[in-house]
């Protein structure tokens, strides 16, 4: 099952350009699953809530429909990040789309830095979607910093974690290796490149979109600063084999009764 992670320099405030760029890059190679970056239509570095509002759309909005048309015509699945307009406010979300339409919307739970000024934190649990290509979990960018994110998806049976990102912390591409290894899942992180200097706030994005196997093997890695795609063939049945040896299993060997948050005084 071929998976492609896509990275480009998302242009702030220009969803039409960004959608076109995504199409051009996806046109380079057919795949079963594509992963696009976080907030890949709007850009990331908002100055104020008005911008977020103006650049957001509903989970079934116009661009979602265009991605659905694309997935139908190519018979593929794709995950992409966008600013989701909802009745309670705006979420930093990712849609999972397949040939039959919208499969689900994940709302980023762990907001990073100034995102906390503009977005509501996700109000729904992590969730795994059973699809014809496998069991797919979604998390968005800074969720990586919390081991519970990937673990929760793995405990729900995720075989592949799709991870749209706008990474600014350099550790993430390497850290994803351990989420993959510890949980025995594939991970596919799509990260943008470029720099956004807006309203006195600068973010530099680190590229290195990356795919790991359930054994933590590097399967594909994009460069730091170059637009493009990178791909890997995944055998998702390997993500169902959690044993490390005759005696240890990544899931069964856990000791959850000792993992309580309650501190000892
Ligand atoms: C991030 O969560 N965009 C760093």
XYZ file of N, CA and C and ligand atoms in Angstrom:
799
model
N 0.839 -1.172 0.000
C 0.000 0.000 0.000
C 0.891 1.246 0.000
N 0.777 2.003 -1.063
C 1.735 3.109 -1.200
C 1.240 4.370 -0.483
N 2.107 4.922 0.351
C 1.776 6.142 1.091
C 2.767 7.234 0.720
N 2.224 8.418 0.500
C 3.075 9.556 0.116
C 2.857 10.709 1.091
N 3.953 11.273 1.568
C 3.858 12.508 2.356
C 4.314 13.666 1.459
N 3.590 14.765 1.582
C 3.759 15.885 0.645
C 4.215 17.107 1.433
N 5.218 17.806 0.947
C 5.611 19.040 1.650
C 5.833 20.177 0.664
N 5.369 21.348 1.068
C 5.621 22.545 0.260
C 5.618 23.760 1.174
N 5.908 24.915 0.577
C 5.942 26.168 1.318
C 4.538 26.774 1.207
N 3.666 26.420 2.167
C 2.274 26.877 2.094
C 2.253 28.407 2.131
N 1.517 28.987 1.212
C 1.493 30.461 1.107
C 0.392 30.991 2.011
N 0.761 31.886 2.947
C -0.238 32.358 3.917
C -1.391 33.076 3.210
N -2.605 32.720 3.604
C -3.796 33.446 3.139
C -4.172 33.170 1.702
N -3.624 32.104 1.098
C -3.888 31.852 -0.320
C -4.291 30.384 -0.533
N -5.490 30.015 -0.062
C -5.896 28.606 -0.182
C -5.933 28.100 -1.609
N -6.233 28.986 -2.548
C -6.305 28.554 -3.948
C -4.921 28.136 -4.434
N -3.918 28.942 -4.117
C -2.541 28.568 -4.475
C -2.177 27.242 -3.809
N -2.486 27.136 -2.519
C -2.066 25.943 -1.771
C -2.769 24.684 -2.277
N -4.041 24.803 -2.610
C -4.753 23.641 -3.145
C -4.101 23.218 -4.478
N -3.797 24.200 -5.314
C -3.169 23.910 -6.612
C -1.801 23.253 -6.437
N -1.057 23.745 -5.453
C 0.288 23.182 -5.210
C 0.168 21.726 -4.734
N -0.810 21.496 -3.868
C -1.037 20.124 -3.391
C -1.355 19.208 -4.576
N -2.223 19.689 -5.473
C -2.606 18.878 -6.643
C -1.386 18.567 -7.512
N -0.576 19.629 -7.765
C 0.611 19.440 -8.618
C 1.533 18.378 -8.023
N 1.742 18.470 -6.704
C 2.671 17.530 -6.068
C 2.085 16.119 -6.047
N 0.778 16.021 -5.792
C 0.148 14.700 -5.785
C 0.140 14.091 -7.186
N 0.111 14.954 -8.207
C 0.126 14.472 -9.598
C 1.438 13.768 -9.955
N 2.465 13.994 -9.143
C 3.774 13.430 -9.503
C 3.795 11.909 -9.446
N 2.977 11.343 -8.545
C 3.036 9.885 -8.355
C 1.721 9.386 -7.790
N 1.162 8.313 -8.354
C -0.050 7.755 -7.758
C 0.253 7.088 -6.422
N -0.742 7.114 -5.516
C -0.568 6.464 -4.208
C -1.930 6.073 -3.677
N -1.930 5.190 -2.685
C -3.179 4.817 -2.017
C -3.556 5.863 -0.973
N -2.529 6.406 -0.297
C -2.780 7.403 0.758
C -1.807 8.568 0.589
N -2.344 9.771 0.669
C -1.505 10.977 0.692
C -1.707 11.676 2.025
N -0.626 12.209 2.570
C -0.728 13.035 3.770
C -0.198 14.421 3.420
N -1.013 15.437 3.700
C -0.643 16.832 3.434
C -0.433 17.536 4.775
N 0.219 18.698 4.786
C 0.549 19.344 6.068
C -0.674 19.869 6.839
N -0.392 20.236 8.086
C -1.356 20.939 8.951
C -1.699 22.294 8.313
N -2.903 22.770 8.494
C -3.339 24.099 8.042
C -2.796 24.411 6.643
N -2.874 23.418 5.778
C -2.154 23.532 4.498
C -2.868 24.436 3.503
N -4.115 24.810 3.780
C -4.812 25.716 2.859
C -4.609 27.172 3.267
N -4.668 27.431 4.567
C -4.659 28.812 5.077
C -3.266 29.370 5.315
N -2.284 28.484 5.623
C -1.047 28.934 6.258
C -1.238 28.877 7.765
N -0.170 29.155 8.513
C -0.156 28.854 9.945
C -0.129 30.086 10.851
N 0.674 31.081 10.473
C 1.046 32.137 11.425
C 0.036 33.294 11.375
N -1.116 33.085 12.011
C -2.188 34.088 11.987
C -1.823 35.281 12.864
N -2.296 36.464 12.421
C -2.085 37.670 13.245
C -3.201 37.828 14.255
N -4.405 37.462 13.866
C -5.548 37.673 14.765
C -6.682 36.718 14.413
N -7.703 36.771 15.250
C -8.831 35.844 15.086
C -9.613 36.107 13.806
N -9.613 37.368 13.364
C -10.342 37.674 12.122
C -9.750 36.888 10.954
N -8.411 36.828 10.921
C -7.771 36.066 9.839
C -8.165 34.593 9.915
N -8.170 34.060 11.134
C -8.508 32.639 11.293
C -9.934 32.412 10.798
N -10.803 33.315 11.186
C -12.209 33.178 10.805
C -12.347 33.219 9.278
N -11.683 34.186 8.674
C -11.772 34.389 7.228
C -11.217 33.185 6.458
N -10.185 32.550 7.035
C -9.505 31.454 6.317
C -9.978 30.067 6.751
N -11.069 30.011 7.502
C -11.562 28.699 7.958
C -12.742 28.262 7.098
N -13.010 26.975 7.132
C -14.234 26.485 6.493
C -14.766 25.290 7.280
N -16.017 24.936 7.023
C -16.601 23.799 7.726
C -15.961 22.499 7.237
N -16.132 21.441 8.026
C -15.464 20.180 7.660
C -15.938 19.672 6.299
N -17.164 20.051 5.924
C -17.682 19.685 4.594
C -17.634 20.890 3.648
N -16.710 21.784 3.856
C -16.670 23.032 3.081
C -16.230 22.830 1.638
N -16.044 23.964 0.951
C -15.773 23.925 -0.492
C -14.480 23.165 -0.813
N -13.422 23.425 -0.045
C -12.160 22.716 -0.342
C -12.270 21.242 0.027
N -13.009 20.935 1.086
C -13.222 19.522 1.429
C -13.869 18.811 0.244
N -14.825 19.474 -0.395
C -15.489 18.849 -1.552
C -14.519 18.677 -2.720
N -13.628 19.645 -2.876
C -12.653 19.503 -3.964
C -11.692 18.343 -3.681
N -11.313 18.200 -2.396
C -10.465 17.047 -2.047
C -11.249 15.740 -2.230
N -12.549 15.778 -1.930
C -13.356 14.550 -2.114
C -13.413 14.170 -3.594
N -13.577 15.180 -4.476
C -13.592 14.906 -5.916
C -12.267 14.266 -6.349
N -11.200 14.831 -5.789
C -9.855 14.327 -6.119
C -9.705 12.866 -5.678
N -10.139 12.583 -4.448
C -9.994 11.223 -3.902
C -10.850 10.239 -4.705
N -12.023 10.711 -5.130
C -12.894 9.838 -5.921
C -12.236 9.555 -7.278
N -11.730 10.608 -7.929
C -11.186 10.400 -9.275
C -9.894 9.586 -9.242
N -9.151 9.667 -8.166
C -7.895 8.889 -8.094
C -8.033 7.610 -7.292
N -9.219 7.387 -6.748
C -9.446 6.218 -5.901
C -8.382 6.130 -4.794
N -8.218 7.246 -4.072
C -7.196 7.268 -3.019
C -7.784 7.842 -1.723
N -6.974 7.755 -0.666
C -7.319 8.348 0.626
C -6.375 9.513 0.861
N -6.845 10.520 1.574
C -5.922 11.607 1.906
C -6.300 12.268 3.215
N -5.273 12.746 3.922
C -5.481 13.514 5.145
C -4.848 14.884 4.942
N -5.562 15.931 5.337
C -4.998 17.276 5.203
C -5.478 18.136 6.368
N -4.650 19.094 6.761
C -4.989 19.974 7.869
C -5.654 21.246 7.378
N -6.633 21.740 8.154
C -7.343 22.969 7.780
C -7.928 23.610 9.032
N -8.264 24.894 8.930
C -8.934 25.593 10.031
C -10.419 25.321 9.897
N -10.960 24.629 10.912
C -12.355 24.161 10.816
C -13.310 25.103 11.542
N -14.224 25.675 10.791
C -15.268 26.529 11.362
C -16.388 25.636 11.902
N -16.680 25.774 13.187
C -17.745 24.966 13.796
C -18.609 25.899 14.636
N -19.718 25.388 15.159
C -20.633 26.292 15.861
C -19.996 26.875 17.129
N -19.167 26.090 17.835
C -18.563 26.576 19.081
C -17.388 27.519 18.842
N -16.783 27.469 17.649
C -15.595 28.270 17.355
C -14.789 27.586 16.266
N -13.473 27.843 16.270
C -12.635 27.320 15.186
C -11.612 26.336 15.761
N -11.473 25.215 15.089
C -10.544 24.167 15.503
C -9.435 24.039 14.468
N -8.275 23.583 14.947
C -7.176 23.237 14.050
C -7.352 21.742 13.738
N -7.892 21.435 12.586
C -8.414 20.087 12.331
C -7.713 19.416 11.163
N -7.966 18.124 11.059
C -7.514 17.357 9.880
C -8.678 16.511 9.403
N -8.935 16.560 8.121
C -9.951 15.711 7.501
C -9.296 14.462 6.933
N -9.985 13.351 7.101
C -9.602 12.118 6.403
C -10.670 11.853 5.353
N -10.210 11.758 4.118
C -11.127 11.641 2.977
C -10.765 10.398 2.179
N -11.783 9.726 1.662
C -11.550 8.560 0.810
C -12.375 8.658 -0.453
N -12.334 7.649 -1.285
C -13.057 7.694 -2.567
C -14.555 7.888 -2.386
N -15.096 7.510 -1.208
C -16.540 7.672 -0.979
C -16.882 8.941 -0.215
N -15.895 9.789 0.042
C -16.196 11.059 0.699
C -15.459 11.235 2.021
N -16.014 12.114 2.860
C -15.378 12.446 4.148
C -15.567 11.280 5.117
N -14.448 10.813 5.671
C -14.502 9.688 6.617
C -14.555 10.217 8.046
N -13.783 11.238 8.344
C -13.803 11.783 9.699
C -12.977 13.042 9.799
N -13.227 13.791 10.872
C -12.493 15.036 11.133
C -11.906 14.938 12.534
N -10.593 15.105 12.634
C -9.927 15.134 13.943
C -9.626 16.587 14.306
N -9.939 16.969 15.543
C -9.661 18.331 16.014
C -8.461 18.300 16.949
N -7.414 19.002 16.587
C -6.137 18.936 17.315
C -6.353 19.166 18.811
N -5.873 18.238 19.600
C -6.092 18.294 21.046
C -5.024 19.146 21.738
N -3.768 18.965 21.348
C -2.669 19.680 22.025
C -2.252 20.881 21.164
N -2.788 22.034 21.497
C -2.475 23.237 20.710
C -1.095 23.760 21.075
N -0.381 24.300 20.083
C 0.996 24.747 20.270
C 1.065 26.277 20.244
N 1.780 26.845 21.240
C 2.181 28.253 21.166
C 0.963 29.161 20.890
N 1.038 30.062 19.903
C -0.028 31.044 19.670
C -1.314 30.447 19.101
N -1.249 29.187 18.713
C -2.509 28.518 18.318
C -3.538 28.617 19.435
N -3.028 28.625 20.682
C -3.945 28.649 21.831
C -4.771 29.949 21.858
N -4.280 30.998 21.154
C -5.024 32.263 21.096
C -6.169 32.193 20.089
N -6.009 31.313 19.113
C -6.899 31.377 17.951
C -7.858 30.202 17.801
N -7.461 29.061 18.360
C -8.253 27.840 18.146
C -8.798 27.309 19.459
N -9.913 26.616 19.360
C -10.393 25.834 20.501
C -9.619 24.520 20.517
N -9.292 24.002 21.720
C -8.659 22.671 21.746
C -9.672 21.610 21.340
N -9.188 20.559 20.718
C -10.068 19.487 20.249
C -10.979 18.992 21.357
N -12.211 18.734 21.006
C -13.226 18.356 21.996
C -13.692 16.924 21.820
N -12.923 16.143 21.024
C -13.310 14.744 20.807
C -12.080 13.870 21.019
N -12.298 12.627 21.474
C -11.142 11.745 21.693
C -10.454 11.353 20.384
N -9.207 10.898 20.519
C -8.532 10.299 19.360
C -9.366 9.129 18.871
N -9.311 8.902 17.566
C -10.194 7.887 17.013
C -9.530 7.212 15.812
N -9.771 5.924 15.694
C -9.214 5.174 14.566
C -10.329 4.859 13.584
N -10.037 5.017 12.313
C -11.027 4.774 11.260
C -10.668 3.489 10.516
N -11.630 2.594 10.451
C -11.432 1.349 9.719
C -11.779 1.614 8.266
N -10.819 1.486 7.382
C -11.041 1.802 5.968
C -10.620 0.598 5.121
N -10.977 0.580 3.857
C -10.547 -0.538 3.004
C -9.026 -0.663 2.889
N -8.288 0.423 3.169
C -6.821 0.303 3.080
C -6.178 -0.003 4.433
N -6.933 0.022 5.514
C -6.358 -0.287 6.825
C -6.953 0.591 7.906
N -6.462 0.373 9.130
C -6.968 1.148 10.271
C -6.107 2.394 10.431
N -6.732 3.534 10.209
C -5.984 4.791 10.125
C -6.308 5.683 11.317
N -5.266 6.204 11.966
C -5.447 7.160 13.059
C -4.922 8.513 12.637
N -5.488 9.562 13.224
C -5.055 10.921 12.899
C -4.545 11.613 14.142
N -3.410 12.288 14.032
C -3.029 13.282 15.026
C -2.412 14.449 14.261
N -2.334 15.626 14.910
C -1.849 16.813 14.210
C -0.637 17.385 14.956
N 0.426 17.562 14.229
C 1.652 18.228 14.659
C 1.981 18.030 16.133
N 1.811 19.055 16.980
C 2.311 19.057 18.362
C 1.739 17.918 19.217
N 0.722 17.239 18.739
C 0.275 16.033 19.434
C 1.448 15.063 19.626
N 2.458 15.173 18.753
C 3.607 14.258 18.844
C 4.320 14.378 20.186
N 4.226 15.577 20.808
C 4.994 15.826 22.039
C 4.411 15.048 23.218
N 3.225 14.513 23.039
C 2.509 13.818 24.112
C 2.399 12.346 23.724
N 3.195 11.473 24.376
C 3.221 10.065 23.964
C 1.845 9.419 24.009
N 0.966 10.013 24.818
C -0.394 9.460 24.929
C -1.134 9.494 23.591
N -0.789 10.441 22.726
C -1.532 10.581 21.462
C -1.374 9.318 20.616
N -0.123 8.994 20.298
C 0.108 7.812 19.456
C -0.284 6.539 20.206
N -0.048 6.515 21.509
C -0.396 5.314 22.290
C -1.900 5.055 22.261
N -2.669 6.130 22.430
C -4.126 5.974 22.423
C -4.591 5.426 21.079
N -4.011 5.956 20.005
C -4.389 5.458 18.672
C -3.978 3.996 18.514
N -2.783 3.658 19.016
C -2.320 2.263 18.904
C -3.213 1.333 19.714
N -3.616 1.764 20.903
C -4.479 0.915 21.738
C -5.834 0.696 21.073
N -6.213 1.629 20.224
C -7.479 1.462 19.478
C -7.285 0.659 18.201
N -6.043 0.229 17.957
C -5.818 -0.645 16.803
C -5.290 0.047 15.556
N -4.866 1.291 15.686
C -4.331 1.979 14.496
C -3.168 1.182 13.907
N -3.131 1.090 12.604
C -1.997 0.449 11.920
C -1.077 1.511 11.312
N -1.666 2.617 10.947
C -0.912 3.726 10.353
C -1.433 5.027 10.958
N -0.511 5.837 11.485
C -0.887 7.147 12.019
C -0.532 8.210 10.980
N -1.544 8.963 10.583
C -1.357 10.052 9.614
C -1.181 11.331 10.420
N -0.141 12.102 10.102
C 0.288 13.172 11.011
C 0.584 14.465 10.243
N -0.488 15.175 9.829
C -0.270 16.476 9.182
C 0.392 17.451 10.165
N 1.431 18.161 9.723
C 2.229 18.968 10.642
C 2.697 20.273 10.019
N 2.999 21.215 10.915
C 3.754 22.436 10.579
C 4.849 22.525 11.633
N 5.820 21.667 11.569
C 6.790 21.510 12.652
C 7.761 22.671 12.735
N 7.983 23.125 13.967
C 9.026 24.120 14.194
C 10.065 23.597 15.192
N 9.733 22.577 15.947
C 10.693 21.992 16.900
C 11.443 20.867 16.199
N 12.776 20.934 16.262
C 13.580 20.060 15.400
C 13.540 18.592 15.819
N 13.061 18.291 17.016
C 13.141 16.891 17.484
C 12.103 15.983 16.850
N 11.042 16.545 16.322
C 9.895 15.698 15.968
C 10.204 14.571 14.981
N 10.864 14.862 13.828
C 11.046 13.762 12.876
C 11.764 12.570 13.509
N 12.716 12.847 14.416
C 13.418 11.736 15.080
C 12.527 11.088 16.135
N 11.741 11.906 16.836
C 10.868 11.355 17.882
C 9.808 10.427 17.296
N 9.384 10.699 16.082
C 8.332 9.856 15.489
C 8.793 8.411 15.345
N 10.101 8.213 15.203
C 10.646 6.849 15.145
C 10.206 6.053 16.374
N 10.217 6.730 17.543
C 9.922 6.017 18.792
C 8.421 5.830 18.987
N 7.629 6.762 18.489
C 6.184 6.509 18.517
C 5.877 5.260 17.688
N 6.537 5.156 16.523
C 6.323 3.990 15.658
C 6.793 2.719 16.367
N 8.003 2.761 16.903
C 8.595 1.566 17.528
C 7.831 1.135 18.775
N 7.567 2.085 19.659
C 6.929 1.738 20.941
C 5.521 1.186 20.732
N 4.866 1.674 19.697
C 3.475 1.272 19.479
C 3.320 0.221 18.388
N 4.400 -0.070 17.667
C 4.311 -1.040 16.586
C 3.348 -0.602 15.494
N 3.453 0.664 15.112
C 2.585 1.206 14.057
C 3.444 1.907 12.995
N 2.895 2.054 11.824
C 3.509 2.941 10.836
C 3.134 4.383 11.183
N 4.041 5.306 10.933
C 3.702 6.727 11.064
C 4.076 7.447 9.764
N 3.240 8.395 9.374
C 3.508 9.201 8.175
C 3.278 10.666 8.530
N 4.377 11.390 8.685
C 4.331 12.811 9.058
C 4.562 13.659 7.813
N 3.618 14.554 7.537
C 3.801 15.476 6.418
C 4.035 16.862 6.995
N 5.158 17.448 6.683
C 5.492 18.752 7.264
C 5.767 19.770 6.178
N 5.383 20.991 6.397
C 5.645 22.039 5.422
C 7.070 22.563 5.550
N 7.476 23.365 4.593
C 8.759 24.058 4.679
C 8.476 25.565 4.672
N 9.540 26.365 4.721
C 9.410 27.816 4.558
C 9.404 28.546 5.890
N 9.073 29.830 5.784
C 9.158 30.734 6.928
C 7.975 31.669 6.849
N 7.355 31.956 7.980
C 6.277 32.951 8.000
C 6.654 34.011 9.031
N 6.756 35.262 8.575
C 7.114 36.386 9.443
C 5.926 37.343 9.378
N 5.073 37.268 10.417
C 3.837 38.046 10.352
C 3.537 38.650 11.718
N 3.236 39.946 11.735
C 2.824 40.616 12.967
C 3.860 40.517 14.077
N 5.146 40.474 13.713
C 6.202 40.413 14.729
C 6.463 39.006 15.252
N 5.843 38.007 14.656
C 6.070 36.623 15.080
C 6.607 35.830 13.890
N 7.696 35.117 14.141
C 8.342 34.376 13.054
C 8.289 32.882 13.365
N 7.873 32.089 12.391
C 7.972 30.637 12.504
C 8.735 30.110 11.295
N 9.705 29.232 11.572
C 10.440 28.569 10.489
C 10.120 27.096 10.548
N 9.723 26.546 9.436
C 9.249 25.155 9.397
C 10.357 24.254 8.871
N 10.428 23.071 9.450
C 11.656 22.284 9.289
C 11.579 21.163 8.240
N 10.528 21.104 7.456
C 10.485 20.065 6.412
C 10.656 18.676 7.010
N 11.458 17.855 6.347
C 11.751 16.481 6.809
C 10.485 15.644 7.026
N 9.532 15.765 6.125
C 8.390 14.845 6.158
C 8.946 13.432 6.196
N 8.273 12.537 6.944
C 8.981 11.287 7.257
C 8.006 10.139 7.475
N 8.434 8.943 7.065
C 7.609 7.739 7.250
C 8.456 6.686 7.968
N 7.889 6.104 9.037
C 8.576 5.034 9.770
C 7.749 3.758 9.761
N 8.470 2.641 9.893
C 7.815 1.328 10.002
C 7.531 1.012 11.474
N 6.737 -0.041 11.735
C 6.466 -0.431 13.124
C 7.728 -0.863 13.881
N 8.819 -1.123 13.171
C 10.101 -1.432 13.848
C 10.969 -0.185 13.973
N 10.403 0.964 13.685
C 11.165 2.210 13.792
C 12.155 2.413 12.657
N 11.976 1.659 11.565
C 12.893 1.841 10.421
C 12.463 3.059 9.612
N 13.449 3.834 9.191
C 13.175 4.987 8.328
C 12.836 4.480 6.926
N 11.629 4.776 6.464
C 11.216 4.290 5.140
C 11.321 5.376 4.081
N 11.150 6.624 4.495
C 11.225 7.724 3.526
C 11.422 9.017 4.304
N 12.214 9.918 3.731
C 12.431 11.218 4.397
C 12.646 12.290 3.340
N 11.909 13.382 3.476
C 12.061 14.504 2.545
C 13.136 15.448 3.083
N 13.681 16.294 2.217
C 14.724 17.219 2.685
C 14.179 18.318 3.595
N 15.129 19.048 4.196
C 14.781 20.132 5.123
C 14.039 21.274 4.445
N 14.493 21.631 3.238
C 14.040 22.915 2.690
C 13.477 22.832 1.288
N 13.215 21.634 0.814
C 12.814 21.496 -0.586
C 11.380 21.001 -0.677
N 10.617 21.591 -1.602
C 9.266 21.083 -1.827
C 9.344 19.711 -2.485
N 8.346 18.886 -2.256
C 8.348 17.595 -2.943
C 7.522 16.566 -2.210
N 7.685 15.324 -2.665
C 6.960 14.214 -2.037
C 7.968 13.129 -1.691
N 7.630 12.281 -0.732
C 8.388 11.047 -0.591
C 7.427 9.927 -0.250
N 7.785 8.731 -0.691
C 6.822 7.636 -0.656
C 7.426 6.371 -0.082
N 6.536 5.505 0.408
C 6.969 4.183 0.887
C 5.837 3.201 0.655
N 6.220 1.960 0.415
C 5.257 0.852 0.334
C 5.086 0.290 1.735
N 3.864 0.243 2.243
C 3.623 -0.233 3.600
C 2.843 -1.543 3.558
N 3.216 -2.441 4.454
C 2.447 -3.674 4.639
C 1.797 -3.573 6.021
N 0.556 -3.132 6.051
C -0.063 -2.804 7.348
C -0.273 -4.026 8.230
N -0.169 -5.230 7.665
C -0.300 -6.418 8.523
C 0.842 -6.454 9.540
N 1.985 -5.831 9.211
C 3.115 -5.817 10.159
C 2.788 -5.006 11.416
N 1.842 -4.090 11.293
C 1.452 -3.278 12.451
C 0.500 -4.040 13.372
N 0.153 -5.243 12.992
C -0.686 -6.057 13.897
C 0.181 -7.013 14.715
N 1.467 -7.085 14.384
C 2.377 -7.972 15.127
C 3.082 -7.158 16.196
N 2.606 -7.259 17.423
C 3.122 -6.384 18.479
C 4.226 -7.039 19.312
N 4.479 -8.334 19.081
C 5.459 -9.005 19.939
C 6.889 -8.573 19.600
N 7.713 -8.512 20.664
C 9.128 -8.202 20.489
C 9.951 -9.479 20.530
N 9.489 -10.433 21.310
C 10.128 -11.742 21.447
C 9.070 -12.664 22.052
N 9.506 -13.842 22.456
C 8.576 -14.834 22.995
C 7.844 -14.323 24.235
N 8.459 -13.385 24.955
C 7.951 -13.007 26.277
C 7.383 -11.585 26.342
N 7.704 -10.768 25.360
C 7.294 -9.364 25.439
C 6.468 -8.944 24.231
N 5.432 -8.200 24.553
C 4.528 -7.679 23.532
C 4.299 -6.208 23.873
N 4.384 -5.368 22.852
C 4.306 -3.920 23.123
C 3.025 -3.537 23.867
N 1.955 -4.226 23.569
C 0.676 -3.862 24.183
C 0.413 -4.717 25.425
N 0.578 -6.044 25.278
C 0.238 -6.937 26.403
C 1.192 -6.776 27.585
N 2.441 -6.368 27.350
C 3.408 -6.261 28.448
C 3.267 -4.952 29.233
N 2.354 -4.111 28.804
C 2.135 -2.876 29.573
C 1.577 -3.221 30.949
N 1.780 -2.324 31.912
C 1.294 -2.539 33.282
C 0.455 -1.329 33.689
N -0.704 -1.180 33.077
C -1.456 0.073 33.246
C -1.854 0.372 34.687
N -1.917 -0.658 35.537
C -2.297 -0.361 36.926
C -1.246 0.499 37.623
N -0.030 0.581 37.055
C 1.021 1.416 37.655
C 1.185 2.749 36.935
N 0.293 3.075 36.020
C 0.474 4.287 35.222
C -0.451 5.428 35.660
N -0.971 5.363 36.875
C -1.910 6.380 37.307
C -1.235 7.749 37.428
N -2.016 8.809 37.226
C -1.516 10.176 37.391
C -1.396 10.582 38.855
N -1.945 9.788 39.762
C -1.982 10.182 41.170
C -0.568 10.166 41.748
N -0.119 11.320 42.301
C 1.269 11.376 42.793
C 1.344 10.808 44.216
N 2.493 10.254 44.517
C 2.720 9.665 45.850
C 3.371 10.733 46.717
N 2.857 10.936 47.937
C 3.461 11.965 48.796
C 4.247 11.319 49.941
C 2.737 22.767 15.732
O 1.994 22.090 16.452
N 2.308 23.292 14.616
C 4.139 22.960 16.083
